[in-house]
Amino acid sequence: MNCCLLPTAKIWRDFSLNSLNRMFAFTYRNFIFSFRNFFAFMELLFWPVIGLLSVGLMSNFLGLQENYASFILTGAITAGVLQVTQLDVSYSLLYDIWSKSIKHTFLAPVAHYDYILGSWILGIVRGTMVFVIMAVFSVYAFDFVLPPPMITFMFMLGLYVNALVIGMLVCLLVLLYGQRVEVTAWSLATMLMLICGIYYPVNFLPKIFLKLSEFIPLTYFLEYYRSAYGFAPLFSHSLLKGFVLSFVYVIILFYLINYSFERARRTGMILKLSE
């Protein structure tokens, strides 16, 4: 029996190592693209800091109490981290489209999760850099107080998974409808953040948007994080609901992306995206 188990374990180990190698190859590819692109650097520093600075100065002008100022600053930090992280996932497909090489990428023995998860890894690294920069800047410029480390860690973990969901949704839309919907890479996250109560409690939204917010994981992660500042969450078990909803979406989106890729290959969309 041990003789049967050993080859199986070796095959699984080799498969895991090969899969990791493929994922990190896409991580390295996206890193090279970002390193050589000045605008990618601007995404990392300029726009997140500008957004944080404008919100922080507004909170000082209004003379907000510490907990209310922190409420708004967490929104600005969340917006910066989420946008940078999800853009890397979205770029996993868009880089190939812009360079007209998508058909060559998928001729290689790679799975769909390889380029998505590989790009997500770089997104996590860049998102963490943005968080550290914005958090440190907020502490010194606006007396921002971070919640305890474990609460911050769980919030960031949820934020990264939520960014994966948004980036995968962008990839799905591009595979289904082509390059004309690539604008969703920059607009989709912003629209979702408005529904999630990025700068305000979601119960201030009209009822239809409040109901929609219940289906977006970011709503629960924001409520969980802001509860550390004394704000009572509108939903119970916010952290659990956020993670469960996120992982359900990730599984569904992986299946849908696989379907949309096969459909794009049958309809000739892959060739059109390479022209």
PDB file of C-alpha atoms in Angstrom:
ATOM      1  CA  MET A   1       0.000   0.000   0.000  1.00  0.00           C
ATOM      2  CA  ASN A   2       2.880   2.338   0.826  1.00  0.00           C
ATOM      3  CA  CYS A   3       4.300   1.614  -2.636  1.00  0.00           C
ATOM      4  CA  CYS A   4       1.076   2.884  -4.166  1.00  0.00           C
ATOM      5  CA  LEU A   5       0.959   5.963  -1.986  1.00  0.00           C
ATOM      6  CA  LEU A   6       4.523   7.094  -2.699  1.00  0.00           C
ATOM      7  CA  PRO A   7       4.080   7.605  -6.465  1.00  0.00           C
ATOM      8  CA  THR A   8       0.794   9.399  -5.828  1.00  0.00           C
ATOM      9  CA  ALA A   9       2.470  11.726  -3.335  1.00  0.00           C
ATOM     10  CA  LYS A  10       5.302  12.373  -5.795  1.00  0.00           C
ATOM     11  CA  ILE A  11       2.885  13.167  -8.639  1.00  0.00           C
ATOM     12  CA  TRP A  12       0.937  15.550  -6.400  1.00  0.00           C
ATOM     13  CA  ARG A  13       4.157  17.217  -5.238  1.00  0.00           C
ATOM     14  CA  ASP A  14       5.412  17.629  -8.811  1.00  0.00           C
ATOM     15  CA  PHE A  15       2.032  19.005  -9.890  1.00  0.00           C
ATOM     16  CA  SER A  16       2.040  21.488  -7.004  1.00  0.00           C
ATOM     17  CA  LEU A  17       5.591  22.637  -7.749  1.00  0.00           C
ATOM     18  CA  ASN A  18       4.856  23.018 -11.460  1.00  0.00           C
ATOM     19  CA  SER A  19       1.711  24.974 -10.693  1.00  0.00           C
ATOM     20  CA  LEU A  20       3.612  27.267  -8.320  1.00  0.00           C
ATOM     21  CA  ASN A  21       6.315  27.793 -10.940  1.00  0.00           C
ATOM     22  CA  ARG A  22       3.697  28.800 -13.508  1.00  0.00           C
ATOM     23  CA  MET A  23       1.974  31.164 -11.075  1.00  0.00           C
ATOM     24  CA  PHE A  24       5.221  32.859 -10.070  1.00  0.00           C
ATOM     25  CA  ALA A  25       6.149  33.169 -13.751  1.00  0.00           C
ATOM     26  CA  PHE A  26       3.071  35.358 -14.211  1.00  0.00           C
ATOM     27  CA  THR A  27       3.948  37.226 -11.018  1.00  0.00           C
ATOM     28  CA  TYR A  28       7.379  37.989 -12.470  1.00  0.00           C
ATOM     29  CA  ARG A  29       5.896  38.935 -15.848  1.00  0.00           C
ATOM     30  CA  ASN A  30       3.523  41.461 -14.283  1.00  0.00           C
ATOM     31  CA  PHE A  31       6.349  42.807 -12.140  1.00  0.00           C
ATOM     32  CA  ILE A  32       8.435  43.473 -15.262  1.00  0.00           C
ATOM     33  CA  PHE A  33       5.502  45.202 -16.958  1.00  0.00           C
ATOM     34  CA  SER A  34       4.898  47.352 -13.870  1.00  0.00           C
ATOM     35  CA  PHE A  35       8.581  48.141 -13.349  1.00  0.00           C
ATOM     36  CA  ARG A  36       8.917  49.440 -16.907  1.00  0.00           C
ATOM     37  CA  ASN A  37       5.653  51.390 -16.845  1.00  0.00           C
ATOM     38  CA  PHE A  38       5.748  54.850 -15.264  1.00  0.00           C
ATOM     39  CA  PHE A  39       1.961  54.979 -15.007  1.00  0.00           C
ATOM     40  CA  ALA A  40       1.940  51.753 -12.997  1.00  0.00           C
ATOM     41  CA  PHE A  41       4.191  53.514 -10.493  1.00  0.00           C
ATOM     42  CA  MET A  42       1.728  56.415 -10.409  1.00  0.00           C
ATOM     43  CA  GLU A  43      -1.056  53.967  -9.585  1.00  0.00           C
ATOM     44  CA  LEU A  44       1.007  52.711  -6.680  1.00  0.00           C
ATOM     45  CA  LEU A  45       1.788  56.064  -5.078  1.00  0.00           C
ATOM     46  CA  PHE A  46       0.301  59.157  -6.656  1.00  0.00           C
ATOM     47  CA  TRP A  47      -3.444  58.561  -6.849  1.00  0.00           C
ATOM     48  CA  PRO A  48      -3.834  56.720  -3.509  1.00  0.00           C
ATOM     49  CA  VAL A  49      -1.891  59.428  -1.664  1.00  0.00           C
ATOM     50  CA  ILE A  50      -3.797  62.228  -3.422  1.00  0.00           C
ATOM     51  CA  GLY A  51      -7.093  60.612  -2.432  1.00  0.00           C
ATOM     52  CA  LEU A  52      -5.950  60.186   1.155  1.00  0.00           C
ATOM     53  CA  LEU A  53      -4.617  63.742   1.365  1.00  0.00           C
ATOM     54  CA  SER A  54      -7.859  65.287   0.105  1.00  0.00           C
ATOM     55  CA  VAL A  55      -9.991  63.251   2.512  1.00  0.00           C
ATOM     56  CA  GLY A  56      -7.654  63.893   5.443  1.00  0.00           C
ATOM     57  CA  LEU A  57      -7.589  67.652   4.875  1.00  0.00           C
ATOM     58  CA  MET A  58     -11.379  67.689   4.583  1.00  0.00           C
ATOM     59  CA  SER A  59     -11.731  65.869   7.915  1.00  0.00           C
ATOM     60  CA  ASN A  60      -9.388  68.409   9.552  1.00  0.00           C
ATOM     61  CA  PHE A  61     -11.351  71.310   8.074  1.00  0.00           C
ATOM     62  CA  LEU A  62     -14.631  69.893   9.387  1.00  0.00           C
ATOM     63  CA  GLY A  63     -13.082  69.332  12.817  1.00  0.00           C
ATOM     64  CA  LEU A  64     -14.289  65.741  13.024  1.00  0.00           C
ATOM     65  CA  GLN A  65     -13.903  63.720  16.184  1.00  0.00           C
ATOM     66  CA  GLU A  66     -11.134  61.128  16.165  1.00  0.00           C
ATOM     67  CA  ASN A  67     -13.404  58.141  15.520  1.00  0.00           C
ATOM     68  CA  TYR A  68     -15.270  59.876  12.676  1.00  0.00           C
ATOM     69  CA  ALA A  69     -12.011  61.009  11.082  1.00  0.00           C
ATOM     70  CA  SER A  70     -10.720  57.435  11.332  1.00  0.00           C
ATOM     71  CA  PHE A  71     -13.959  56.194   9.743  1.00  0.00           C
ATOM     72  CA  ILE A  72     -13.344  58.351   6.674  1.00  0.00           C
ATOM     73  CA  LEU A  73      -9.588  57.704   6.532  1.00  0.00           C
ATOM     74  CA  THR A  74     -10.153  53.934   6.548  1.00  0.00           C
ATOM     75  CA  GLY A  75     -12.323  54.489   3.480  1.00  0.00           C
ATOM     76  CA  ALA A  76      -9.533  56.338   1.670  1.00  0.00           C
ATOM     77  CA  ILE A  77      -6.963  53.688   2.604  1.00  0.00           C
ATOM     78  CA  THR A  78      -9.323  50.895   1.561  1.00  0.00           C
ATOM     79  CA  ALA A  79      -9.965  52.564  -1.801  1.00  0.00           C
ATOM     80  CA  GLY A  80      -6.236  52.848  -2.531  1.00  0.00           C
ATOM     81  CA  VAL A  81      -5.366  49.284  -1.529  1.00  0.00           C
ATOM     82  CA  LEU A  82      -8.366  47.671  -3.234  1.00  0.00           C
ATOM     83  CA  GLN A  83      -7.869  49.503  -6.526  1.00  0.00           C
ATOM     84  CA  VAL A  84      -4.152  48.727  -6.766  1.00  0.00           C
ATOM     85  CA  THR A  85      -4.614  45.040  -5.871  1.00  0.00           C
ATOM     86  CA  GLN A  86      -7.547  44.363  -8.183  1.00  0.00           C
ATOM     87  CA  LEU A  87      -5.836  46.166 -11.069  1.00  0.00           C
ATOM     88  CA  ASP A  88      -3.022  43.626 -10.986  1.00  0.00           C
ATOM     89  CA  VAL A  89      -5.561  40.810 -11.320  1.00  0.00           C
ATOM     90  CA  SER A  90      -7.326  42.657 -14.144  1.00  0.00           C
ATOM     91  CA  TYR A  91      -3.998  43.290 -15.869  1.00  0.00           C
ATOM     92  CA  SER A  92      -3.346  39.532 -15.959  1.00  0.00           C
ATOM     93  CA  LEU A  93      -5.503  39.437 -19.080  1.00  0.00           C
ATOM     94  CA  LEU A  94      -5.263  43.042 -20.257  1.00  0.00           C
ATOM     95  CA  TYR A  95      -1.458  42.983 -20.584  1.00  0.00           C
ATOM     96  CA  ASP A  96      -1.791  40.158 -23.116  1.00  0.00           C
ATOM     97  CA  ILE A  97      -4.539  41.994 -24.983  1.00  0.00           C
ATOM     98  CA  TRP A  98      -2.579  45.242 -25.180  1.00  0.00           C
ATOM     99  CA  SER A  99       0.545  43.433 -26.388  1.00  0.00           C
ATOM    100  CA  LYS A 100      -1.530  41.355 -28.868  1.00  0.00           C
ATOM    101  CA  SER A 101      -0.136  38.141 -27.407  1.00  0.00           C
ATOM    102  CA  ILE A 102      -3.130  36.536 -25.716  1.00  0.00           C
ATOM    103  CA  LYS A 103      -3.273  33.621 -28.170  1.00  0.00           C
ATOM    104  CA  HIS A 104       0.416  32.889 -27.553  1.00  0.00           C
ATOM    105  CA  THR A 105      -0.077  32.873 -23.783  1.00  0.00           C
ATOM    106  CA  PHE A 106      -2.837  30.294 -23.966  1.00  0.00           C
ATOM    107  CA  LEU A 107      -0.888  28.100 -26.367  1.00  0.00           C
ATOM    108  CA  ALA A 108       1.445  27.473 -23.422  1.00  0.00           C
ATOM    109  CA  PRO A 109       0.535  24.694 -20.942  1.00  0.00           C
ATOM    110  CA  VAL A 110      -0.970  27.052 -18.359  1.00  0.00           C
ATOM    111  CA  ALA A 111      -4.288  26.974 -16.539  1.00  0.00           C
ATOM    112  CA  HIS A 112      -6.573  29.928 -16.030  1.00  0.00           C
ATOM    113  CA  TYR A 113      -5.856  30.030 -12.316  1.00  0.00           C
ATOM    114  CA  ASP A 114      -2.114  30.291 -13.030  1.00  0.00           C
ATOM    115  CA  TYR A 115      -2.243  33.763 -14.557  1.00  0.00           C
ATOM    116  CA  ILE A 116      -4.987  34.970 -12.206  1.00  0.00           C
ATOM    117  CA  LEU A 117      -3.379  33.820  -8.955  1.00  0.00           C
ATOM    118  CA  GLY A 118       0.112  34.726 -10.161  1.00  0.00           C
ATOM    119  CA  SER A 119      -1.013  38.277 -10.867  1.00  0.00           C
ATOM    120  CA  TRP A 120      -2.890  38.371  -7.559  1.00  0.00           C
ATOM    121  CA  ILE A 121       0.343  37.607  -5.682  1.00  0.00           C
ATOM    122  CA  LEU A 122       1.955  40.739  -7.126  1.00  0.00           C
ATOM    123  CA  GLY A 123      -1.250  42.639  -6.337  1.00  0.00           C
ATOM    124  CA  ILE A 124      -0.975  41.601  -2.689  1.00  0.00           C
ATOM    125  CA  VAL A 125       2.630  42.821  -2.564  1.00  0.00           C
ATOM    126  CA  ARG A 126       1.754  46.159  -4.163  1.00  0.00           C
ATOM    127  CA  GLY A 127      -1.400  46.491  -2.063  1.00  0.00           C
ATOM    128  CA  THR A 128       0.603  45.926   1.117  1.00  0.00           C
ATOM    129  CA  MET A 129       3.067  48.615   0.056  1.00  0.00           C
ATOM    130  CA  VAL A 130       0.197  51.037  -0.550  1.00  0.00           C
ATOM    131  CA  PHE A 131      -1.339  50.206   2.833  1.00  0.00           C
ATOM    132  CA  VAL A 132       1.925  50.783   4.706  1.00  0.00           C
ATOM    133  CA  ILE A 133       2.573  54.090   2.909  1.00  0.00           C
ATOM    134  CA  MET A 134      -0.960  55.379   3.443  1.00  0.00           C
ATOM    135  CA  ALA A 135      -1.238  54.176   7.041  1.00  0.00           C
ATOM    136  CA  VAL A 136       2.098  55.709   8.077  1.00  0.00           C
ATOM    137  CA  PHE A 137       1.238  58.948   6.280  1.00  0.00           C
ATOM    138  CA  SER A 138      -2.168  59.057   8.010  1.00  0.00           C
ATOM    139  CA  VAL A 139      -0.649  58.467  11.434  1.00  0.00           C
ATOM    140  CA  TYR A 140       1.814  61.347  11.135  1.00  0.00           C
ATOM    141  CA  ALA A 141      -0.296  63.768   9.093  1.00  0.00           C
ATOM    142  CA  PHE A 142      -3.774  63.211  10.555  1.00  0.00           C
ATOM    143  CA  ASP A 143      -3.188  61.400  13.889  1.00  0.00           C
ATOM    144  CA  PHE A 144      -4.803  58.267  12.507  1.00  0.00           C
ATOM    145  CA  VAL A 145      -4.952  55.361  14.969  1.00  0.00           C
ATOM    146  CA  LEU A 146      -4.708  51.845  13.574  1.00  0.00           C
ATOM    147  CA  PRO A 147      -6.873  49.112  15.133  1.00  0.00           C
ATOM    148  CA  PRO A 148      -5.104  46.156  16.824  1.00  0.00           C
ATOM    149  CA  PRO A 149      -2.787  44.137  14.522  1.00  0.00           C
ATOM    150  CA  MET A 150      -5.006  41.037  14.325  1.00  0.00           C
ATOM    151  CA  ILE A 151      -8.066  43.077  13.315  1.00  0.00           C
ATOM    152  CA  THR A 152      -5.989  44.892  10.699  1.00  0.00           C
ATOM    153  CA  PHE A 153      -4.560  41.610   9.396  1.00  0.00           C
ATOM    154  CA  MET A 154      -7.991  39.996   8.998  1.00  0.00           C
ATOM    155  CA  PHE A 155      -9.320  43.123   7.312  1.00  0.00           C
ATOM    156  CA  MET A 156      -6.418  43.206   4.848  1.00  0.00           C
ATOM    157  CA  LEU A 157      -6.859  39.507   4.100  1.00  0.00           C
ATOM    158  CA  GLY A 158     -10.522  40.107   3.324  1.00  0.00           C
ATOM    159  CA  LEU A 159      -9.609  43.117   1.214  1.00  0.00           C
ATOM    160  CA  TYR A 160      -7.194  41.060  -0.888  1.00  0.00           C
ATOM    161  CA  VAL A 161      -9.765  38.309  -1.498  1.00  0.00           C
ATOM    162  CA  ASN A 162     -12.328  40.956  -2.443  1.00  0.00           C
ATOM    163  CA  ALA A 163      -9.810  42.449  -4.896  1.00  0.00           C
ATOM    164  CA  LEU A 164      -9.370  38.985  -6.420  1.00  0.00           C
ATOM    165  CA  VAL A 165     -13.138  38.756  -6.959  1.00  0.00           C
ATOM    166  CA  ILE A 166     -13.297  42.162  -8.675  1.00  0.00           C
ATOM    167  CA  GLY A 167     -10.282  41.444 -10.884  1.00  0.00           C
ATOM    168  CA  MET A 168     -11.706  38.076 -11.930  1.00  0.00           C
ATOM    169  CA  LEU A 169     -15.027  39.726 -12.772  1.00  0.00           C
ATOM    170  CA  VAL A 170     -13.182  42.176 -15.039  1.00  0.00           C
ATOM    171  CA  CYS A 171     -11.394  39.281 -16.788  1.00  0.00           C
ATOM    172  CA  LEU A 172     -14.723  37.505 -17.255  1.00  0.00           C
ATOM    173  CA  LEU A 173     -16.337  40.572 -18.825  1.00  0.00           C
ATOM    174  CA  VAL A 174     -13.379  41.086 -21.186  1.00  0.00           C
ATOM    175  CA  LEU A 175     -13.515  37.459 -22.337  1.00  0.00           C
ATOM    176  CA  LEU A 176     -17.262  37.721 -22.938  1.00  0.00           C
ATOM    177  CA  TYR A 177     -17.508  41.164 -24.536  1.00  0.00           C
ATOM    178  CA  GLY A 178     -14.019  41.992 -25.754  1.00  0.00           C
ATOM    179  CA  GLN A 179     -11.736  44.974 -25.328  1.00  0.00           C
ATOM    180  CA  ARG A 180     -14.580  47.507 -25.375  1.00  0.00           C
ATOM    181  CA  VAL A 181     -15.337  46.717 -21.702  1.00  0.00           C
ATOM    182  CA  GLU A 182     -11.748  47.099 -20.469  1.00  0.00           C
ATOM    183  CA  VAL A 183     -12.802  50.361 -18.794  1.00  0.00           C
ATOM    184  CA  THR A 184     -14.328  48.188 -16.054  1.00  0.00           C
ATOM    185  CA  ALA A 185     -10.776  47.579 -14.808  1.00  0.00           C
ATOM    186  CA  TRP A 186     -10.785  51.138 -13.432  1.00  0.00           C
ATOM    187  CA  SER A 187     -14.492  51.825 -12.915  1.00  0.00           C
ATOM    188  CA  LEU A 188     -15.944  48.621 -11.448  1.00  0.00           C
ATOM    189  CA  ALA A 189     -14.135  48.820  -8.103  1.00  0.00           C
ATOM    190  CA  THR A 190     -15.138  52.477  -7.689  1.00  0.00           C
ATOM    191  CA  MET A 191     -18.807  51.715  -8.329  1.00  0.00           C
ATOM    192  CA  LEU A 192     -18.789  48.810  -5.885  1.00  0.00           C
ATOM    193  CA  MET A 193     -17.096  50.913  -3.204  1.00  0.00           C
ATOM    194  CA  LEU A 194     -19.871  53.509  -3.453  1.00  0.00           C
ATOM    195  CA  ILE A 195     -22.451  50.804  -2.742  1.00  0.00           C
ATOM    196  CA  CYS A 196     -20.371  49.361   0.118  1.00  0.00           C
ATOM    197  CA  GLY A 197     -20.313  52.616   2.081  1.00  0.00           C
ATOM    198  CA  ILE A 198     -16.691  53.535   1.548  1.00  0.00           C
ATOM    199  CA  TYR A 199     -17.081  56.909   3.317  1.00  0.00           C
ATOM    200  CA  TYR A 200     -20.420  56.433   5.095  1.00  0.00           C
ATOM    201  CA  PRO A 201     -22.506  53.722   6.798  1.00  0.00           C
ATOM    202  CA  VAL A 202     -24.511  51.667   4.317  1.00  0.00           C
ATOM    203  CA  ASN A 203     -27.775  52.390   6.150  1.00  0.00           C
ATOM    204  CA  PHE A 204     -27.555  55.922   4.691  1.00  0.00           C
ATOM    205  CA  LEU A 205     -28.057  54.443   1.223  1.00  0.00           C
ATOM    206  CA  PRO A 206     -31.473  54.054  -0.466  1.00  0.00           C
ATOM    207  CA  LYS A 207     -33.072  50.691   0.316  1.00  0.00           C
ATOM    208  CA  ILE A 208     -32.322  49.146  -3.061  1.00  0.00           C
ATOM    209  CA  PHE A 209     -28.593  49.939  -2.737  1.00  0.00           C
ATOM    210  CA  LEU A 210     -28.597  48.800   0.886  1.00  0.00           C
ATOM    211  CA  LYS A 211     -29.916  45.445  -0.313  1.00  0.00           C
ATOM    212  CA  LEU A 212     -27.279  45.307  -3.044  1.00  0.00           C
ATOM    213  CA  SER A 213     -24.538  46.027  -0.496  1.00  0.00           C
ATOM    214  CA  GLU A 214     -25.415  42.798   1.316  1.00  0.00           C
ATOM    215  CA  PHE A 215     -24.138  40.839  -1.699  1.00  0.00           C
ATOM    216  CA  ILE A 216     -20.751  42.594  -1.792  1.00  0.00           C
ATOM    217  CA  PRO A 217     -18.093  41.190   0.589  1.00  0.00           C
ATOM    218  CA  LEU A 218     -16.386  44.564   1.043  1.00  0.00           C
ATOM    219  CA  THR A 219     -19.441  45.809   2.952  1.00  0.00           C
ATOM    220  CA  TYR A 220     -18.823  43.289   5.720  1.00  0.00           C
ATOM    221  CA  PHE A 221     -15.058  43.814   5.870  1.00  0.00           C
ATOM    222  CA  LEU A 222     -15.501  47.581   6.233  1.00  0.00           C
ATOM    223  CA  GLU A 223     -18.067  47.084   9.003  1.00  0.00           C
ATOM    224  CA  TYR A 224     -15.751  44.661  10.803  1.00  0.00           C
ATOM    225  CA  TYR A 225     -12.791  47.037  10.632  1.00  0.00           C
ATOM    226  CA  ARG A 226     -14.744  50.121  11.665  1.00  0.00           C
ATOM    227  CA  SER A 227     -16.247  48.346  14.660  1.00  0.00           C
ATOM    228  CA  ALA A 228     -12.786  48.771  16.221  1.00  0.00           C
ATOM    229  CA  TYR A 229     -13.520  52.523  16.333  1.00  0.00           C
ATOM    230  CA  GLY A 230     -16.756  52.038  18.255  1.00  0.00           C
ATOM    231  CA  PHE A 231     -19.206  51.930  15.345  1.00  0.00           C
ATOM    232  CA  ALA A 232     -21.875  49.271  15.798  1.00  0.00           C
ATOM    233  CA  PRO A 233     -22.024  46.959  12.755  1.00  0.00           C
ATOM    234  CA  LEU A 234     -25.309  46.833  10.894  1.00  0.00           C
ATOM    235  CA  PHE A 235     -24.867  43.136  10.066  1.00  0.00           C
ATOM    236  CA  SER A 236     -24.057  40.304  12.461  1.00  0.00           C
ATOM    237  CA  HIS A 237     -20.980  38.080  11.973  1.00  0.00           C
ATOM    238  CA  SER A 238     -19.534  40.539   9.466  1.00  0.00           C
ATOM    239  CA  LEU A 239     -16.138  38.881   9.087  1.00  0.00           C
ATOM    240  CA  LEU A 240     -17.558  35.393   8.556  1.00  0.00           C
ATOM    241  CA  LYS A 241     -20.114  36.595   6.010  1.00  0.00           C
ATOM    242  CA  GLY A 242     -17.457  38.542   4.128  1.00  0.00           C
ATOM    243  CA  PHE A 243     -15.118  35.559   3.758  1.00  0.00           C
ATOM    244  CA  VAL A 244     -17.867  33.057   2.922  1.00  0.00           C
ATOM    245  CA  LEU A 245     -19.302  35.349   0.259  1.00  0.00           C
ATOM    246  CA  SER A 246     -15.830  36.049  -1.170  1.00  0.00           C
ATOM    247  CA  PHE A 247     -14.862  32.390  -1.494  1.00  0.00           C
ATOM    248  CA  VAL A 248     -18.230  31.496  -3.042  1.00  0.00           C
ATOM    249  CA  TYR A 249     -17.675  34.212  -5.655  1.00  0.00           C
ATOM    250  CA  VAL A 250     -14.105  33.055  -6.329  1.00  0.00           C
ATOM    251  CA  ILE A 251     -15.243  29.476  -6.996  1.00  0.00           C
ATOM    252  CA  ILE A 252     -18.122  30.598  -9.233  1.00  0.00           C
ATOM    253  CA  LEU A 253     -15.901  33.013 -11.158  1.00  0.00           C
ATOM    254  CA  PHE A 254     -13.230  30.373 -11.811  1.00  0.00           C
ATOM    255  CA  TYR A 255     -15.877  28.169 -13.414  1.00  0.00           C
ATOM    256  CA  LEU A 256     -17.334  31.086 -15.384  1.00  0.00           C
ATOM    257  CA  ILE A 257     -13.903  32.200 -16.625  1.00  0.00           C
ATOM    258  CA  ASN A 258     -13.176  28.660 -17.779  1.00  0.00           C
ATOM    259  CA  TYR A 259     -16.510  28.603 -19.622  1.00  0.00           C
ATOM    260  CA  SER A 260     -15.995  32.069 -21.126  1.00  0.00           C
ATOM    261  CA  PHE A 261     -12.513  31.123 -22.344  1.00  0.00           C
ATOM    262  CA  GLU A 262     -13.848  28.042 -24.124  1.00  0.00           C
ATOM    263  CA  ARG A 263     -16.626  30.170 -25.593  1.00  0.00           C
ATOM    264  CA  ALA A 264     -14.135  32.850 -26.686  1.00  0.00           C
ATOM    265  CA  ARG A 265     -12.029  30.191 -28.363  1.00  0.00           C
ATOM    266  CA  ARG A 266     -15.042  28.773 -30.244  1.00  0.00           C
ATOM    267  CA  THR A 267     -16.348  32.168 -31.353  1.00  0.00           C
ATOM    268  CA  GLY A 268     -12.935  33.494 -32.381  1.00  0.00           C
ATOM    269  CA  MET A 269     -12.837  36.140 -29.638  1.00  0.00           C
ATOM    270  CA  ILE A 270      -9.308  35.043 -28.647  1.00  0.00           C
ATOM    271  CA  LEU A 271      -8.064  35.781 -32.171  1.00  0.00           C
ATOM    272  CA  LYS A 272      -9.908  39.113 -32.256  1.00  0.00           C
ATOM    273  CA  LEU A 273      -8.296  40.126 -28.965  1.00  0.00           C
ATOM    274  CA  SER A 274      -4.890  39.297 -30.471  1.00  0.00           C
ATOM    275  CA  GLU A 275      -5.353  41.514 -33.539  1.00  0.00           C
TER     276      GLU A 275
END
